[in-house]
PDB file of C-alpha atoms in Angstrom:
ATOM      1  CA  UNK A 193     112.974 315.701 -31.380  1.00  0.00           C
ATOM      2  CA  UNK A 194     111.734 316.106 -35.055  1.00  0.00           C
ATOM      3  CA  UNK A 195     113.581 315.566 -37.731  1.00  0.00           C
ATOM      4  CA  UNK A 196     112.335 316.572 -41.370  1.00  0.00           C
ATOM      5  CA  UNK A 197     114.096 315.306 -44.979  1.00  0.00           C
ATOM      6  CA  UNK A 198     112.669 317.268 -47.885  1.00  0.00           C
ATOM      7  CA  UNK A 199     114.631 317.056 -51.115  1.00  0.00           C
ATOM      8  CA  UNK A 200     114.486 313.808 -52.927  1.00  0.00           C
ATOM      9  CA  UNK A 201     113.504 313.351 -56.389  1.00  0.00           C
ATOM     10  CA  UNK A 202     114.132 311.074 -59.773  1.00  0.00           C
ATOM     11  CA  UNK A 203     117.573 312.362 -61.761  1.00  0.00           C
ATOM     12  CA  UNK A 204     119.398 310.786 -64.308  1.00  0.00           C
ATOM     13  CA  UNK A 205     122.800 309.585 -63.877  1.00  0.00           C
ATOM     14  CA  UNK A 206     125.294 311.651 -63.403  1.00  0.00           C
ATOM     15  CA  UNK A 207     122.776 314.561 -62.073  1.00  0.00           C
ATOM     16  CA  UNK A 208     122.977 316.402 -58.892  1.00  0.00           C
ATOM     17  CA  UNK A 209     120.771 316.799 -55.808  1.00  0.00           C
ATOM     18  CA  UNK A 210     120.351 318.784 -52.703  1.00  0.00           C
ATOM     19  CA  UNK A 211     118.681 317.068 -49.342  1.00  0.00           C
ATOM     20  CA  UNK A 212     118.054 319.269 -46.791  1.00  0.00           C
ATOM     21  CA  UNK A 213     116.936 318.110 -42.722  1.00  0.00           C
ATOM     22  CA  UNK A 214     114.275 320.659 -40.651  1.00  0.00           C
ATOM     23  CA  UNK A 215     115.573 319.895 -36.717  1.00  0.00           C
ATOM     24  CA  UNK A 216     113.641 320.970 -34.112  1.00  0.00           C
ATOM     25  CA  UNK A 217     112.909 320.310 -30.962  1.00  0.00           C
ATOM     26  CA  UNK A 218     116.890 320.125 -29.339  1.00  0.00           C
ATOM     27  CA  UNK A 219     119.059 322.074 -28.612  1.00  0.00           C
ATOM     28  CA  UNK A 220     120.928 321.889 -32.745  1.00  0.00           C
ATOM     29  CA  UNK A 221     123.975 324.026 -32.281  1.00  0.00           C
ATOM     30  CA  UNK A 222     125.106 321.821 -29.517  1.00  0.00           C
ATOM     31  CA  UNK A 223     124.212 318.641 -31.824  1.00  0.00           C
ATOM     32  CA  UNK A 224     126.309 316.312 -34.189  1.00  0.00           C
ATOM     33  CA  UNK A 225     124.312 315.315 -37.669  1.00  0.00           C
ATOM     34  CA  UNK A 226     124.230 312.691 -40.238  1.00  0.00           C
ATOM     35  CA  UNK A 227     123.017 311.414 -43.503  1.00  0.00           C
ATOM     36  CA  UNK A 228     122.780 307.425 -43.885  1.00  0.00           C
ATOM     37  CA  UNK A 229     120.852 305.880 -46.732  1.00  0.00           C
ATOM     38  CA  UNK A 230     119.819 302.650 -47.073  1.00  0.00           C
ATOM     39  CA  UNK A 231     117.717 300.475 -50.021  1.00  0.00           C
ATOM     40  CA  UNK A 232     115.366 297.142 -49.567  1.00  0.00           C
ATOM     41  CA  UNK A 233     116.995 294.287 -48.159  1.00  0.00           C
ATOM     42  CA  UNK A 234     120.112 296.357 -47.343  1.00  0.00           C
ATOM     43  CA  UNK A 235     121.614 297.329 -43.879  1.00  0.00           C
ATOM     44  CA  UNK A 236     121.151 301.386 -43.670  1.00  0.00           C
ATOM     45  CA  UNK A 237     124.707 302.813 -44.283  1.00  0.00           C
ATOM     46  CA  UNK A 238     126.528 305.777 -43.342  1.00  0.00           C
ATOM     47  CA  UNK A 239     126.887 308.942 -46.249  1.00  0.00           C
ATOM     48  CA  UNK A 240     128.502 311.483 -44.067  1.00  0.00           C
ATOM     49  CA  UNK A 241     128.216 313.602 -40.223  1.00  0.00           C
ATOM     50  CA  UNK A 242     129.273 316.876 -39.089  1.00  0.00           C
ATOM     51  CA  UNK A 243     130.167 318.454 -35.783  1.00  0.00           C
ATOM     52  CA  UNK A 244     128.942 320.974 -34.152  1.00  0.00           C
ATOM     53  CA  UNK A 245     132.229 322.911 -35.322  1.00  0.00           C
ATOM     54  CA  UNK A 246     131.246 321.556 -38.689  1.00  0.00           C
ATOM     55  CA  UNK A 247     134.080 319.115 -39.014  1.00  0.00           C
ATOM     56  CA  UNK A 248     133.456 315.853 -41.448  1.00  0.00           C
ATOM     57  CA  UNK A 249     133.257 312.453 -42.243  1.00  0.00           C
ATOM     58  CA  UNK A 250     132.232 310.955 -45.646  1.00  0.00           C
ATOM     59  CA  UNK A 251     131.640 307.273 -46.252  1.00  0.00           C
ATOM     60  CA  UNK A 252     134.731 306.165 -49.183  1.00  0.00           C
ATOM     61  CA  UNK A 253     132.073 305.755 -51.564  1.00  0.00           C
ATOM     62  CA  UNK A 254     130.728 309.543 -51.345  1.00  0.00           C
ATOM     63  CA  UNK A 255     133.637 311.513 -50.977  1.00  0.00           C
ATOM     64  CA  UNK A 256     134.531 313.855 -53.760  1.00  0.00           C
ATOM     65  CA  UNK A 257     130.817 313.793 -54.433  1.00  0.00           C
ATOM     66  CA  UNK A 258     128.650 314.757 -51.456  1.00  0.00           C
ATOM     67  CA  UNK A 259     129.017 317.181 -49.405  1.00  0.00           C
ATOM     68  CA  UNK A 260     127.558 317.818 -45.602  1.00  0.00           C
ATOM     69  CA  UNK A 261     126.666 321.074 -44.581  1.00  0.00           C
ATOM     70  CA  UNK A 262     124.862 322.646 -41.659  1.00  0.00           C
ATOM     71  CA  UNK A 263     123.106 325.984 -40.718  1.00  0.00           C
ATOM     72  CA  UNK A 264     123.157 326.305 -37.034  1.00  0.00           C
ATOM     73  CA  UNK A 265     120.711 329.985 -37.477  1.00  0.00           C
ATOM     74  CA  UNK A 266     117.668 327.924 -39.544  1.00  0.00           C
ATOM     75  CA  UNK A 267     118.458 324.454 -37.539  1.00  0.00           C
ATOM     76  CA  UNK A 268     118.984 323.034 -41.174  1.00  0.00           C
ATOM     77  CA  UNK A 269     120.693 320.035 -42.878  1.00  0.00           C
ATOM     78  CA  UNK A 270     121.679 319.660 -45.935  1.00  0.00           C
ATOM     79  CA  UNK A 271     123.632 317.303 -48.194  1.00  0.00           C
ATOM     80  CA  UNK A 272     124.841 318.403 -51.521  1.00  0.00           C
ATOM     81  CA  UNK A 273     124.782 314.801 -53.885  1.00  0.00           C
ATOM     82  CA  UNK A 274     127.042 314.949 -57.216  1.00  0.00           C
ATOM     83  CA  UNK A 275     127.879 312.917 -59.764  1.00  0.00           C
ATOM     84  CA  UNK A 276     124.612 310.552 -58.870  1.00  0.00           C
ATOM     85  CA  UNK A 277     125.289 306.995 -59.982  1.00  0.00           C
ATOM     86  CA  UNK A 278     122.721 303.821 -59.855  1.00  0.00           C
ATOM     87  CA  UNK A 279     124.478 303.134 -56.446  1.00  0.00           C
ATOM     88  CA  UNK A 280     122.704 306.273 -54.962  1.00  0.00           C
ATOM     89  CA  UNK A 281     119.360 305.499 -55.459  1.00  0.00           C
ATOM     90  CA  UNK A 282     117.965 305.069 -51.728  1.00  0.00           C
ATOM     91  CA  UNK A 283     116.030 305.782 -48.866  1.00  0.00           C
ATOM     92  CA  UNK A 284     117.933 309.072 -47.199  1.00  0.00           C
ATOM     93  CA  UNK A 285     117.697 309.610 -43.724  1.00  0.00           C
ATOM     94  CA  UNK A 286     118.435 312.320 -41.736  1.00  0.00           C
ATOM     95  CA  UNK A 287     120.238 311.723 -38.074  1.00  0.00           C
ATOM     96  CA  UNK A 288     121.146 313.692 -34.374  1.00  0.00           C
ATOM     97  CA  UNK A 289     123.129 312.669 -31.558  1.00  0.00           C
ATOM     98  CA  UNK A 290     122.267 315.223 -29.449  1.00  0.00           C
ATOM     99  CA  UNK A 291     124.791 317.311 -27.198  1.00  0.00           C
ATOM    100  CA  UNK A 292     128.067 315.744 -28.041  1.00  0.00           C
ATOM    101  CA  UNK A 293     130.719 317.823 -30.024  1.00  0.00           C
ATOM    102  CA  UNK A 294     132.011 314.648 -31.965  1.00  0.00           C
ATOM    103  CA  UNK A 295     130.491 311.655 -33.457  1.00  0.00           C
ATOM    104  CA  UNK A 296     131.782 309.246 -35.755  1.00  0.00           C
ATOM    105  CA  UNK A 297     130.121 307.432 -38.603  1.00  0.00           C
ATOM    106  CA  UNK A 298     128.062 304.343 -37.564  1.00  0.00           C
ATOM    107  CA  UNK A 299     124.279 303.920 -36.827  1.00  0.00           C
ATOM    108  CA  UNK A 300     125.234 303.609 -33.042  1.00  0.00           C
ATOM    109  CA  UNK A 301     126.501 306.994 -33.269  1.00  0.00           C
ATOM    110  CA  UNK A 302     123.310 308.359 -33.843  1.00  0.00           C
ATOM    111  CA  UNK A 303     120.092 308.240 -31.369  1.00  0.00           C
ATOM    112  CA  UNK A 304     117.597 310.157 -33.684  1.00  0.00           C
ATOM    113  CA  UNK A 305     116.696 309.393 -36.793  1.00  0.00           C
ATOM    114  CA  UNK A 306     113.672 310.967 -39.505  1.00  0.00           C
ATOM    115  CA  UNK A 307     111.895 308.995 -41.925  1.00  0.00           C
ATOM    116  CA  UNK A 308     113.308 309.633 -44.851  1.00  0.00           C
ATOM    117  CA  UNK A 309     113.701 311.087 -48.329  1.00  0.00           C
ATOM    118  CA  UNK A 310     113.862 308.733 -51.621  1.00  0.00           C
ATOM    119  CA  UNK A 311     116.253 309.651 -54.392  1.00  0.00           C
ATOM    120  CA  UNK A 312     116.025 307.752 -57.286  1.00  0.00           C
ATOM    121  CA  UNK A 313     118.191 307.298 -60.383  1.00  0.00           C
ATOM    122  CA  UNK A 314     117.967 306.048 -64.028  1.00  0.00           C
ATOM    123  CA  UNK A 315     119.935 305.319 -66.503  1.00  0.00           C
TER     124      UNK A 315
END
C-alpha cells in the first residue's frame, strides 16, 4: 500500500488549496479514504472520509469549507481547502481502510496512512 500527498503550499489567509492522494497498491474502488491533519505537539485530527459510494464526513471545523472528493478511474484523492484560516496550517495526511464500504472519522478507522503534505498559512 502506497499512499502519495502532493499539493501543499504557503497561502495567505483566506486563500484556497487543492491536496490530492496517489493510491496504489489495493484494491481503491473497494476502499474508504481520509484526510487528517495534525501540527507539533498536537494529536493528528480528523478533516474528512469518503466511501466507496462517495458518501461524507467532515470534521465541524471544516465543513462549508473543504471538500472530499475521490476518482475511483486515476486511484486519486483529493481535498478541496477554502476559506484557509491560521487554524489550517498543518501536516496533511492522506488515509485507507481498505475493503470496507463505510468508515467513520477517527484515526482507528483508518489502517494506512502517507506521510504527509504541509500547508501553511500567514497572515
Amino acid at each position: 500500500v502506497q499512499l502519495v500527498e502532493s499539493g501543499g503550499a504557503s497561502v495567505e489567509a483566506g486563500g484556497s488549496l487543492r491536496l490530492s492522494c496517489a493510491a496504489s497498491g489495493f484494491n481503491y474502488n473497494t476502499s474508504c479514504m481520509g484526510w487528517f491533519r495534525q501540527t507539533p505537539g498536537k494529536v493528528r485530527e480528523p478533516v474528512a472520509s469518503i466511501n466507496t459510494d462517495s458518501t461524507t464526513l467532515y470534521a465541524d471545523s471544516v465543513k462549508g469549507r473543504f471538500t472530499i472528493s475521490r476518482n475511483n478511474a486515476n486511484n486519486m484523492l483529493y481535498l478541496q481547502l477554502n476559506g484557509l484560516n491560521t487554524e489550517g496550517r498543518a501536516m496533511y495526511y492522506c488515509a485507507a481502510e481498505l475493503d470496507v464500504s463505510w468508515v467513520g472519522l477517527t484515526r482507528a478507522d483508518f489502517g494506512w496512512w502517507g506521510r504527509g503534505t504541509q500547508v501553511n498559512v500567514s497572515t
